[in-house]
mmCIF file of C-alpha atoms and ligand atoms in Angstrom:
data_model
loop_
_atom_site.group_PDB
_atom_site.id
_atom_site.type_symbol
_atom_site.label_atom_id
_atom_site.label_comp_id
_atom_site.label_asym_id
_atom_site.label_seq_id
_atom_site.Cartn_x
_atom_site.Cartn_y
_atom_site.Cartn_z
ATOM 1 C CA MET T 209 0.000 0.000 0.000
ATOM 2 C CA LEU T 210 2.786 2.393 1.057
ATOM 3 C CA ILE T 211 4.768 1.580 -2.056
ATOM 4 C CA SER T 212 1.824 2.132 -4.366
ATOM 5 C CA LYS T 213 1.084 5.504 -2.720
ATOM 6 C CA LEU T 214 4.702 6.564 -3.081
ATOM 7 C CA SER T 215 4.911 5.559 -6.715
ATOM 8 C CA ALA T 216 1.582 7.246 -7.392
ATOM 9 C CA ALA T 217 2.940 10.427 -5.801
ATOM 10 C CA ALA T 218 5.981 10.183 -8.054
ATOM 11 C CA LEU T 219 3.670 9.793 -11.040
ATOM 12 C CA LEU T 220 1.742 12.902 -10.089
ATOM 13 C CA LEU T 221 4.961 14.910 -10.216
ATOM 14 C CA SER T 222 5.929 13.643 -13.664
ATOM 15 C CA PRO T 223 4.895 15.713 -16.699
ATOM 16 C CA VAL T 224 3.187 12.710 -18.293
ATOM 17 C CA ALA T 225 0.873 12.286 -15.334
ATOM 18 C CA LEU T 226 0.171 16.020 -15.164
ATOM 19 C CA ALA T 227 -1.039 15.835 -18.758
ATOM 20 C CA ALA T 228 -3.585 13.191 -17.728
ATOM 21 C CA PRO T 229 -6.233 14.693 -15.468
ATOM 22 C CA THR T 230 -7.378 11.232 -14.486
ATOM 23 C CA ALA T 231 -4.105 9.957 -12.913
ATOM 24 C CA GLU T 232 -4.978 7.930 -9.830
ATOM 25 C CA VAL T 233 -3.453 7.525 -6.420
ATOM 26 C CA SER T 234 -3.608 3.775 -6.030
ATOM 27 C CA CYS T 235 -5.128 0.606 -7.389
ATOM 28 C CA ALA T 236 -4.157 -2.093 -4.939
ATOM 29 C CA ARG T 237 -5.288 -5.139 -6.911
ATOM 30 C CA CYS T 238 -4.844 -3.811 -10.457
ATOM 31 C CA ASP T 239 -1.505 -5.631 -10.773
ATOM 32 C CA GLU T 240 -2.989 -9.099 -10.257
ATOM 33 C CA VAL T 241 -2.172 -11.475 -13.091
ATOM 34 C CA ALA T 242 -3.968 -14.404 -14.677
ATOM 35 C CA HIS T 243 -3.863 -18.092 -13.697
ATOM 36 C CA GLY T 244 -4.521 -21.098 -15.953
ATOM 37 C CA PHE T 245 -3.636 -21.112 -19.633
ATOM 38 C CA ALA T 246 -3.470 -17.286 -19.654
ATOM 39 C CA SER T 247 -0.526 -17.572 -17.228
ATOM 40 C CA LEU T 248 1.573 -19.319 -19.903
ATOM 41 C CA ASN T 249 3.227 -17.896 -23.032
ATOM 42 C CA GLY T 250 4.802 -15.077 -20.989
ATOM 43 C CA GLY T 251 1.727 -14.541 -18.808
ATOM 44 C CA THR T 252 -1.195 -12.130 -18.903
ATOM 45 C CA THR T 253 -0.383 -8.943 -17.020
ATOM 46 C CA GLY T 254 -2.487 -6.406 -18.965
ATOM 47 C CA GLY T 255 -1.482 -2.811 -18.257
ATOM 48 C CA LYS T 256 0.735 -3.675 -15.292
ATOM 49 C CA GLY T 257 3.579 -1.176 -15.052
ATOM 50 C CA GLY T 258 1.731 1.418 -17.138
ATOM 51 C CA ARG T 259 -0.163 4.529 -16.088
ATOM 52 C CA ILE T 260 -3.392 4.216 -14.131
ATOM 53 C CA VAL T 261 -6.296 6.273 -15.485
ATOM 54 C CA THR T 262 -9.929 6.496 -14.427
ATOM 55 C CA VAL T 263 -12.729 6.986 -16.939
ATOM 56 C CA THR T 264 -16.245 8.191 -16.194
ATOM 57 C CA THR T 265 -17.470 8.519 -19.790
ATOM 58 C CA HIS T 266 -17.776 6.009 -22.617
ATOM 59 C CA ALA T 267 -15.848 8.373 -24.940
ATOM 60 C CA ASP T 268 -12.860 8.370 -22.563
ATOM 61 C CA LEU T 269 -13.001 4.579 -22.292
ATOM 62 C CA VAL T 270 -12.824 4.342 -26.098
ATOM 63 C CA LYS T 271 -9.953 6.852 -26.204
ATOM 64 C CA TYR T 272 -7.737 5.166 -23.599
ATOM 65 C CA ALA T 273 -8.469 1.594 -24.776
ATOM 66 C CA ALA T 274 -7.151 2.574 -28.241
ATOM 67 C CA MET T 275 -3.800 3.921 -26.984
ATOM 68 C CA GLU T 276 -0.579 2.090 -27.794
ATOM 69 C CA GLU T 277 0.955 2.348 -24.288
ATOM 70 C CA PRO T 278 0.274 -0.108 -21.428
ATOM 71 C CA LEU T 279 -2.573 1.273 -19.289
ATOM 72 C CA ILE T 280 -4.673 0.315 -16.311
ATOM 73 C CA ILE T 281 -8.076 1.821 -17.091
ATOM 74 C CA ARG T 282 -10.467 2.046 -14.139
ATOM 75 C CA VAL T 283 -14.126 2.225 -15.169
ATOM 76 C CA ASP T 284 -15.924 4.339 -12.593
ATOM 77 C CA GLY T 285 -19.724 4.197 -12.896
ATOM 78 C CA VAL T 286 -22.229 3.013 -15.469
ATOM 79 C CA LEU T 287 -21.097 4.023 -18.973
ATOM 80 C CA THR T 288 -23.722 3.935 -21.696
ATOM 81 C CA SER T 289 -22.435 2.829 -25.082
ATOM 82 C CA GLU T 290 -22.815 5.242 -27.957
ATOM 83 C CA PRO T 291 -23.759 4.004 -30.514
ATOM 84 C CA LYS T 292 -25.684 0.973 -29.276
ATOM 85 C CA GLY T 293 -23.829 -2.292 -29.858
ATOM 86 C CA PHE T 294 -20.411 -0.656 -30.243
ATOM 87 C CA GLU T 295 -17.579 -2.987 -29.220
ATOM 88 C CA VAL T 296 -14.843 -0.786 -27.732
ATOM 89 C CA PRO T 297 -11.622 -1.794 -29.560
ATOM 90 C CA ILE T 298 -8.849 -2.671 -27.089
ATOM 91 C CA LYS T 299 -5.166 -2.467 -27.992
ATOM 92 C CA SER T 300 -2.518 -4.742 -26.425
ATOM 93 C CA HIS T 301 -1.289 -4.375 -22.820
ATOM 94 C CA LYS T 302 -4.420 -3.049 -21.131
ATOM 95 C CA THR T 303 -6.184 -3.815 -17.878
ATOM 96 C CA ILE T 304 -9.770 -2.574 -17.919
ATOM 97 C CA ILE T 305 -11.211 -2.858 -14.439
ATOM 98 C CA GLY T 306 -14.416 -1.637 -12.791
ATOM 99 C CA VAL T 307 -14.229 0.507 -9.655
ATOM 100 C CA GLY T 308 -16.162 -1.045 -6.775
ATOM 101 C CA LYS T 309 -19.223 -3.090 -7.732
ATOM 102 C CA THR T 310 -20.707 -0.603 -10.171
ATOM 103 C CA GLY T 311 -18.299 -0.336 -13.121
ATOM 104 C CA ALA T 312 -20.453 -1.136 -16.157
ATOM 105 C CA VAL T 313 -20.808 -0.790 -19.896
ATOM 106 C CA VAL T 314 -24.465 -0.801 -20.892
ATOM 107 C CA GLY T 315 -25.724 -1.194 -24.452
ATOM 108 C CA GLY T 316 -22.345 -2.215 -25.842
ATOM 109 C CA GLY T 317 -19.277 -4.342 -25.256
ATOM 110 C CA PHE T 318 -15.612 -4.809 -26.134
ATOM 111 C CA GLY T 319 -13.729 -6.018 -29.212
ATOM 112 C CA ILE T 320 -10.178 -7.368 -29.397
ATOM 113 C CA ASN T 321 -8.724 -7.913 -32.854
ATOM 114 C CA ASN T 322 -5.170 -9.246 -33.310
ATOM 115 C CA GLN T 323 -4.009 -7.919 -29.914
ATOM 116 C CA LYS T 324 -2.354 -9.514 -26.898
ATOM 117 C CA ASN T 325 -2.027 -9.282 -23.118
ATOM 118 C CA ILE T 326 -5.409 -7.867 -22.126
ATOM 119 C CA ILE T 327 -7.293 -8.149 -18.821
ATOM 120 C CA LEU T 328 -11.004 -7.368 -18.428
ATOM 121 C CA ARG T 329 -12.059 -7.527 -14.772
ATOM 122 C CA ASN T 330 -14.778 -6.554 -12.372
ATOM 123 C CA LEU T 331 -17.168 -5.148 -14.994
ATOM 124 C CA GLU T 332 -20.820 -5.520 -15.793
ATOM 125 C CA ILE T 333 -21.529 -5.757 -19.542
ATOM 126 C CA ARG T 334 -25.167 -5.905 -20.577
ATOM 127 C CA ASP T 335 -28.217 -5.024 -22.597
ATOM 128 C CA THR T 336 -27.801 -4.936 -26.324
ATOM 129 C CA TYR T 337 -30.578 -7.515 -26.631
ATOM 130 C CA ILE T 338 -33.113 -6.915 -29.401
ATOM 131 C CA PRO T 339 -36.462 -8.351 -28.178
ATOM 132 C CA GLU T 340 -37.784 -9.335 -31.606
ATOM 133 C CA ASP T 341 -34.512 -11.207 -32.402
ATOM 134 C CA TYR T 342 -34.026 -13.978 -29.808
ATOM 135 C CA ASN T 343 -31.730 -15.906 -32.170
ATOM 136 C CA GLY T 344 -29.372 -12.948 -32.504
ATOM 137 C CA LYS T 345 -29.360 -13.068 -36.290
ATOM 138 C CA SER T 346 -29.621 -9.361 -37.046
ATOM 139 C CA LYS T 347 -26.680 -7.877 -35.094
ATOM 140 C CA ASP T 348 -23.283 -9.287 -34.102
ATOM 141 C CA TRP T 349 -23.303 -7.326 -30.850
ATOM 142 C CA ASP T 350 -21.312 -9.335 -28.287
ATOM 143 C CA GLY T 351 -20.287 -8.646 -24.711
ATOM 144 C CA ILE T 352 -16.653 -9.441 -25.448
ATOM 145 C CA GLN T 353 -15.602 -10.520 -28.931
ATOM 146 C CA VAL T 354 -12.006 -11.607 -29.450
ATOM 147 C CA ASP T 355 -10.623 -12.349 -32.926
ATOM 148 C CA THR T 356 -7.107 -13.802 -32.856
ATOM 149 C CA GLY T 357 -6.305 -12.458 -29.394
ATOM 150 C CA VAL T 358 -3.499 -13.953 -27.309
ATOM 151 C CA ASN T 359 -3.133 -13.905 -23.519
ATOM 152 C CA ILE T 360 -6.562 -12.692 -22.490
ATOM 153 C CA TRP T 361 -8.056 -12.867 -18.951
ATOM 154 C CA ILE T 362 -11.766 -12.258 -18.379
ATOM 155 C CA ASP T 363 -12.473 -12.311 -14.634
ATOM 156 C CA HIS T 364 -15.243 -11.298 -12.226
ATOM 157 C CA CYS T 365 -17.445 -9.878 -14.985
ATOM 158 C CA LYS T 366 -21.224 -10.068 -15.178
ATOM 159 C CA PHE T 367 -22.867 -10.524 -18.573
ATOM 160 C CA ALA T 368 -26.555 -10.414 -19.434
ATOM 161 C CA ARG T 369 -28.904 -9.880 -22.361
ATOM 162 C CA MET T 370 -26.748 -9.158 -25.397
ATOM 163 C CA ALA T 371 -27.854 -9.317 -29.042
ATOM 164 C CA ASP T 372 -25.422 -12.066 -30.059
ATOM 165 C CA GLY T 373 -22.949 -13.787 -27.701
ATOM 166 C CA LEU T 374 -22.017 -12.817 -24.150
ATOM 167 C CA ILE T 375 -18.444 -13.961 -24.852
ATOM 168 C CA ASP T 376 -17.263 -14.951 -28.367
ATOM 169 C CA LEU T 377 -13.627 -16.078 -28.640
ATOM 170 C CA ARG T 378 -12.829 -16.621 -32.296
ATOM 171 C CA LYS T 379 -10.204 -17.324 -34.960
ATOM 172 C CA ASP T 380 -7.300 -18.946 -33.092
ATOM 173 C CA THR T 381 -7.625 -16.853 -29.945
ATOM 174 C CA ASP T 382 -5.204 -18.557 -27.549
ATOM 175 C CA TYR T 383 -3.924 -18.620 -23.932
ATOM 176 C CA VAL T 384 -7.201 -17.474 -22.401
ATOM 177 C CA THR T 385 -8.608 -17.756 -18.880
ATOM 178 C CA VAL T 386 -12.289 -17.042 -18.171
ATOM 179 C CA SER T 387 -12.912 -17.123 -14.406
ATOM 180 C CA ASN T 388 -15.404 -16.004 -11.744
ATOM 181 C CA ASN T 389 -17.948 -14.618 -14.223
ATOM 182 C CA LEU T 390 -21.733 -14.621 -14.262
ATOM 183 C CA LEU T 391 -23.263 -15.401 -17.667
ATOM 184 C CA SER T 392 -27.022 -15.025 -17.438
ATOM 185 C CA GLU T 393 -30.430 -14.451 -19.032
ATOM 186 C CA HIS T 394 -29.313 -15.145 -22.531
ATOM 187 C CA ASN T 395 -29.595 -17.436 -25.549
ATOM 188 C CA LYS T 396 -26.034 -17.924 -26.894
ATOM 189 C CA ALA T 397 -23.806 -17.516 -23.838
ATOM 190 C CA PHE T 398 -20.221 -18.407 -24.677
ATOM 191 C CA GLY T 399 -18.901 -19.438 -28.098
ATOM 192 C CA ILE T 400 -15.343 -20.497 -28.907
ATOM 193 C CA GLY T 401 -13.990 -21.406 -32.343
ATOM 194 C CA TRP T 402 -14.722 -20.148 -35.855
ATOM 195 C CA THR T 403 -11.490 -21.725 -37.065
ATOM 196 C CA GLU T 404 -10.255 -24.855 -38.828
ATOM 197 C CA ASN T 405 -7.028 -24.864 -36.776
ATOM 198 C CA VAL T 406 -6.796 -26.795 -33.524
ATOM 199 C CA ILE T 407 -4.445 -24.651 -31.414
ATOM 200 C CA SER T 408 -6.487 -22.748 -28.798
ATOM 201 C CA LYS T 409 -5.852 -23.393 -25.110
ATOM 202 C CA MET T 410 -8.330 -22.114 -22.540
ATOM 203 C CA THR T 411 -9.114 -22.375 -18.842
ATOM 204 C CA ILE T 412 -12.727 -21.810 -17.774
ATOM 205 C CA ASN T 413 -13.210 -21.988 -13.998
ATOM 206 C CA ASP T 414 -15.449 -20.843 -11.162
ATOM 207 C CA ASN T 415 -18.113 -19.355 -13.449
ATOM 208 C CA PHE T 416 -21.880 -19.335 -12.938
ATOM 209 C CA PHE T 417 -23.998 -20.001 -16.046
ATOM 210 C CA ASN T 418 -27.544 -19.133 -14.993
ATOM 211 C CA SER T 419 -30.671 -19.168 -17.165
ATOM 212 C CA THR T 420 -28.989 -19.369 -20.526
ATOM 213 C CA ASN T 421 -30.160 -21.434 -23.471
ATOM 214 C CA GLN T 422 -27.042 -22.735 -25.250
ATOM 215 C CA ARG T 423 -23.218 -22.468 -25.477
ATOM 216 C CA GLY T 424 -22.058 -23.091 -21.935
ATOM 217 C CA PRO T 425 -19.635 -22.988 -23.774
ATOM 218 C CA SER T 426 -19.783 -24.245 -27.331
ATOM 219 C CA ALA T 427 -16.088 -25.105 -27.749
ATOM 220 C CA ASP T 428 -15.133 -25.824 -31.358
ATOM 221 C CA ASN T 429 -11.640 -27.010 -32.330
ATOM 222 C CA LEU T 430 -9.850 -26.247 -29.068
ATOM 223 C CA LYS T 431 -6.571 -28.027 -28.559
ATOM 224 C CA TYR T 432 -7.080 -27.922 -24.788
ATOM 225 C CA CYS T 433 -10.287 -26.833 -23.071
ATOM 226 C CA HIS T 434 -10.051 -27.091 -19.274
ATOM 227 C CA MET T 435 -13.197 -26.482 -17.221
ATOM 228 C CA PHE T 436 -13.519 -26.818 -13.447
ATOM 229 C CA ASN T 437 -15.523 -25.482 -10.484
ATOM 230 C CA ASN T 438 -18.321 -24.197 -12.745
ATOM 231 C CA TYR T 439 -21.995 -24.076 -11.710
ATOM 232 C CA HIS T 440 -24.634 -24.425 -14.446
ATOM 233 C CA LEU T 441 -28.274 -23.695 -13.532
ATOM 234 C CA ASN T 442 -31.468 -23.653 -15.606
ATOM 235 C CA ILE T 443 -30.019 -24.282 -19.059
ATOM 236 C CA THR T 444 -32.618 -25.122 -21.696
ATOM 237 C CA SER T 445 -30.717 -26.326 -24.791
ATOM 238 C CA TYR T 446 -27.237 -27.582 -23.775
ATOM 239 C CA GLY T 447 -24.317 -27.007 -21.403
ATOM 240 C CA ASN T 448 -20.701 -27.935 -22.257
ATOM 241 C CA TYR T 449 -20.422 -28.854 -25.937
ATOM 242 C CA ALA T 450 -17.068 -30.117 -27.258
ATOM 243 C CA ARG T 451 -17.198 -29.702 -31.029
ATOM 244 C CA GLY T 452 -14.791 -30.311 -33.886
ATOM 245 C CA HIS T 453 -11.520 -31.758 -32.608
ATOM 246 C CA THR T 454 -11.788 -30.282 -29.104
ATOM 247 C CA GLN T 455 -10.222 -32.082 -26.149
ATOM 248 C CA LEU T 456 -12.329 -31.195 -23.109
ATOM 249 C CA LEU T 457 -11.199 -31.888 -19.559
ATOM 250 C CA VAL T 458 -14.148 -31.051 -17.299
ATOM 251 C CA GLU T 459 -13.784 -31.415 -13.541
ATOM 252 C CA ASN T 460 -15.646 -30.759 -10.286
ATOM 253 C CA SER T 461 -18.686 -28.951 -11.652
ATOM 254 C CA TYR T 462 -22.397 -28.843 -10.750
ATOM 255 C CA TYR T 463 -25.282 -29.023 -13.243
ATOM 256 C CA GLU T 464 -28.773 -28.254 -12.022
ATOM 257 C CA ASN T 465 -31.841 -28.324 -14.255
ATOM 258 C CA VAL T 466 -29.675 -28.518 -17.373
ATOM 259 C CA ASN T 467 -30.632 -30.217 -20.620
ATOM 260 C CA ASP T 468 -27.756 -32.054 -22.377
ATOM 261 C CA PRO T 469 -25.210 -30.998 -19.731
ATOM 262 C CA VAL T 470 -22.048 -32.442 -21.346
ATOM 263 C CA VAL T 471 -21.976 -33.285 -25.042
ATOM 264 C CA ALA T 472 -19.291 -34.353 -27.539
ATOM 265 C CA GLY T 473 -19.521 -33.966 -31.284
ATOM 266 C CA PRO T 474 -18.282 -36.849 -33.488
ATOM 267 C CA ASN T 475 -14.568 -35.859 -33.517
ATOM 268 C CA ALA T 476 -14.252 -34.488 -29.972
ATOM 269 C CA SER T 477 -12.904 -36.161 -26.838
ATOM 270 C CA ILE T 478 -13.987 -35.654 -23.232
ATOM 271 C CA LYS T 479 -12.519 -36.681 -19.913
ATOM 272 C CA SER T 480 -14.580 -35.897 -16.830
ATOM 273 C CA ASN T 481 -13.857 -35.984 -13.144
ATOM 274 C CA TRP T 482 -16.502 -35.683 -10.353
ATOM 275 C CA LEU T 483 -19.434 -33.951 -11.977
ATOM 276 C CA LYS T 484 -22.645 -33.571 -9.975
ATOM 277 C CA PHE T 485 -25.978 -33.622 -11.812
ATOM 278 C CA LYS T 486 -29.299 -32.579 -10.276
ATOM 279 C CA ASP T 487 -32.601 -32.666 -12.201
ATOM 280 C CA CYS T 488 -30.851 -32.842 -15.566
ATOM 281 C CA THR T 489 -32.200 -34.264 -18.814
ATOM 282 C CA GLY T 490 -30.655 -35.448 -22.077
ATOM 283 C CA GLU T 491 -27.079 -36.381 -22.886
ATOM 284 C CA LYS T 492 -24.113 -36.830 -20.554
ATOM 285 C CA HIS T 493 -20.990 -37.761 -22.528
ATOM 286 C CA LEU T 494 -18.568 -38.284 -19.649
ATOM 287 C CA ASP T 495 -15.937 -40.483 -21.252
ATOM 288 C CA VAL T 496 -15.385 -40.019 -24.964
ATOM 289 C CA ASN T 497 -11.988 -41.203 -26.153
ATOM 290 C CA SER T 498 -10.781 -39.929 -22.761
ATOM 291 C CA LYS T 499 -7.288 -41.450 -22.945
ATOM 292 C CA LYS T 500 -6.545 -38.861 -25.602
ATOM 293 C CA VAL T 501 -7.399 -35.922 -23.324
ATOM 294 C CA PHE T 502 -4.571 -33.741 -21.951
ATOM 295 C CA ASP T 503 -3.446 -33.553 -18.319
ATOM 296 C CA ALA T 504 -3.875 -29.941 -17.119
ATOM 297 C CA ARG T 505 -1.384 -30.430 -14.245
ATOM 298 C CA LYS T 506 1.373 -30.670 -16.829
ATOM 299 C CA PHE T 507 0.733 -27.003 -17.604
ATOM 300 C CA TYR T 508 -0.200 -25.295 -14.296
ATOM 301 C CA GLU T 509 -1.402 -25.802 -10.734
ATOM 302 C CA TYR T 510 -5.071 -25.348 -9.840
ATOM 303 C CA ALA T 511 -7.410 -26.023 -6.921
ATOM 304 C CA LEU T 512 -10.509 -28.149 -7.366
ATOM 305 C CA LYS T 513 -13.543 -27.468 -5.166
ATOM 306 C CA ASP T 514 -16.092 -29.928 -3.826
ATOM 307 C CA PRO T 515 -18.844 -29.736 -6.472
ATOM 308 C CA TYR T 516 -21.534 -30.115 -3.790
ATOM 309 C CA ASP T 517 -20.478 -26.697 -2.418
ATOM 310 C CA LEU T 518 -20.709 -24.822 -5.725
ATOM 311 C CA PRO T 519 -24.429 -23.832 -5.569
ATOM 312 C CA THR T 520 -23.763 -21.982 -2.323
ATOM 313 C CA THR T 521 -20.236 -20.676 -2.904
ATOM 314 C CA ILE T 522 -20.209 -19.701 -6.599
ATOM 315 C CA PRO T 523 -23.261 -17.374 -7.037
ATOM 316 C CA PRO T 524 -22.256 -14.819 -4.361
ATOM 317 C CA PHE T 525 -18.652 -14.776 -5.555
ATOM 318 C CA VAL T 526 -18.992 -14.269 -9.334
ATOM 319 C CA GLY T 527 -19.172 -10.906 -11.090
ATOM 320 C CA PRO T 528 -17.939 -7.555 -9.755
ATOM 321 C CA ALA T 529 -16.872 -7.354 -6.104
ATOM 322 C CA PRO T 530 -16.241 -4.226 -4.016
ATOM 323 C CA ASP T 531 -12.591 -4.985 -3.243
ATOM 324 C CA ILE T 532 -11.138 -5.773 -6.688
ATOM 325 C CA GLY T 533 -10.963 -2.478 -8.570
ATOM 326 C CA ILE T 534 -10.039 -0.172 -5.706
HETATM 327 C C1 LIG F 694 -30.731 -17.280 -11.738
HETATM 328 O O1 LIG F 694 -31.407 -16.499 -12.718
HETATM 329 C C2 LIG F 694 -32.788 -16.319 -12.440
HETATM 330 C C3 LIG F 694 -33.395 -15.637 -13.649
HETATM 331 O O2 LIG F 694 -32.722 -14.436 -13.931
HETATM 332 C C4 LIG F 694 -32.933 -15.519 -11.145
HETATM 333 O O3 LIG F 694 -34.280 -15.346 -10.841
HETATM 334 C C5 LIG F 694 -32.244 -16.305 -10.030
HETATM 335 O O4 LIG F 694 -32.246 -15.550 -8.832
HETATM 336 C C6 LIG F 694 -30.802 -16.618 -10.376
HETATM 337 N N1 LIG F 694 -30.251 -17.552 -9.384
HETATM 338 C C7 LIG F 694 -29.213 -17.254 -8.606
HETATM 339 C C8 LIG F 694 -28.791 -18.291 -7.628
HETATM 340 O O5 LIG F 694 -28.593 -16.193 -8.707
HETATM 341 C C1 LIG F 695 -34.885 -20.195 -16.608
HETATM 342 O O1 LIG F 695 -34.340 -19.523 -17.725
HETATM 343 C C2 LIG F 695 -35.304 -18.913 -18.551
HETATM 344 C C3 LIG F 695 -34.559 -18.263 -19.714
HETATM 345 O O2 LIG F 695 -33.828 -19.229 -20.427
HETATM 346 C C4 LIG F 695 -36.082 -17.866 -17.782
HETATM 347 O O3 LIG F 695 -37.100 -17.321 -18.605
HETATM 348 C C5 LIG F 695 -36.700 -18.505 -16.546
HETATM 349 O O4 LIG F 695 -37.299 -17.502 -15.756
HETATM 350 C C6 LIG F 695 -35.633 -19.215 -15.730
HETATM 351 N N1 LIG F 695 -36.262 -19.926 -14.629
HETATM 352 C C7 LIG F 695 -35.881 -19.752 -13.367
HETATM 353 C C8 LIG F 695 -36.612 -20.576 -12.361
HETATM 354 O O5 LIG F 695 -35.016 -18.950 -13.028
HETATM 355 C C1 LIG F 696 -13.920 -35.416 -38.409
HETATM 356 O O1 LIG F 696 -12.608 -34.995 -38.758
HETATM 357 C C2 LIG F 696 -12.227 -35.327 -40.088
HETATM 358 C C3 LIG F 696 -10.767 -34.947 -40.250
HETATM 359 O O2 LIG F 696 -10.544 -33.579 -39.949
HETATM 360 C C4 LIG F 696 -13.168 -34.606 -41.065
HETATM 361 O O3 LIG F 696 -12.815 -34.957 -42.383
HETATM 362 C C5 LIG F 696 -14.589 -34.997 -40.770
HETATM 363 O O4 LIG F 696 -15.458 -34.235 -41.590
HETATM 364 C C6 LIG F 696 -14.935 -34.755 -39.324
HETATM 365 N N1 LIG F 696 -16.253 -35.258 -39.035
HETATM 366 C C7 LIG F 696 -17.231 -34.502 -38.549
HETATM 367 C C8 LIG F 696 -18.539 -35.173 -38.378
HETATM 368 O O5 LIG F 696 -17.070 -33.331 -38.236
#
């Protein structure tokens, strides 16, 4: 704390910081870095080491996210997207983090195209949904869309009611961790793929999928897809879907009132470990060519939770929290 105050004071004296009216005094947890597959390939540190700025308007968010320099961008308050559906383009080496529990982008989302080392944390992203278009055919308005992004960490965000996907990770996006998020009240929650190549490596842990229809996630052509400690509730079409040549390792998760909770397409493989099902219907593909599936412990350490605890521990913990973006 002392060190961050001192360095912030030093920043305030520098001409660069004077030029930025939004320079901040401290951001205790803004330097936290990703676990899981996003911790490999040099790690995912976002704007760590760069300036800290605070934005209170959507226009300023757009401006800072497009800068070339590493930045920690604190989102303070509820920012309404203008125009509706706009996906704020993010350049490499950024941490975009909500202040307290109320940092939000409403009516729009984020887009990452051919960039690397980006952290999105502690944000609410919601409401581009078009009521007459449940299938999301008219607008490609996602919460977070990543095309060919590398080293991306999406953590403690809350997504609801977008026109297309809540999270769409496309075109060889690699070294990604998606953790501690709420994905809710939506048709197509979380899509991964849109590629013929089988290279993507992703960790998806401690998320709450609540009242979504499909894609929890739909994981197409992932080299390694590692899911653990996730809680799926009230899912009408399907839960985890390994498609194409995906290898899915799914561990210690809870499925409640889910149709087709775990499904493999014809070329996919699945290894599962202690999954709890309550009031589920349809398919459970728990061992599909499982000897082929990777061992996540060869890549990183992780802590598995007792799946029976997830319905009580996961919902209060996902999404923005008061002590992350301070
Ligand atoms: C799940 O979503 C439904 C519908 O939005 C909501 O009523 C319910 O409270 C949510 N459950 C939990 C545990 O948050
Ligand atoms: C289940 O999800 C649907 C949306 O898919 C929603 O309309 C319904 O209210 C949810 N039910 C409960 C009990 O939360
Ligand atoms: C399975 O993979 C092979 C080889 O890539 C491909 O030719 C075939 O179309 C795939 N089958 C299905 C059902 O996707």
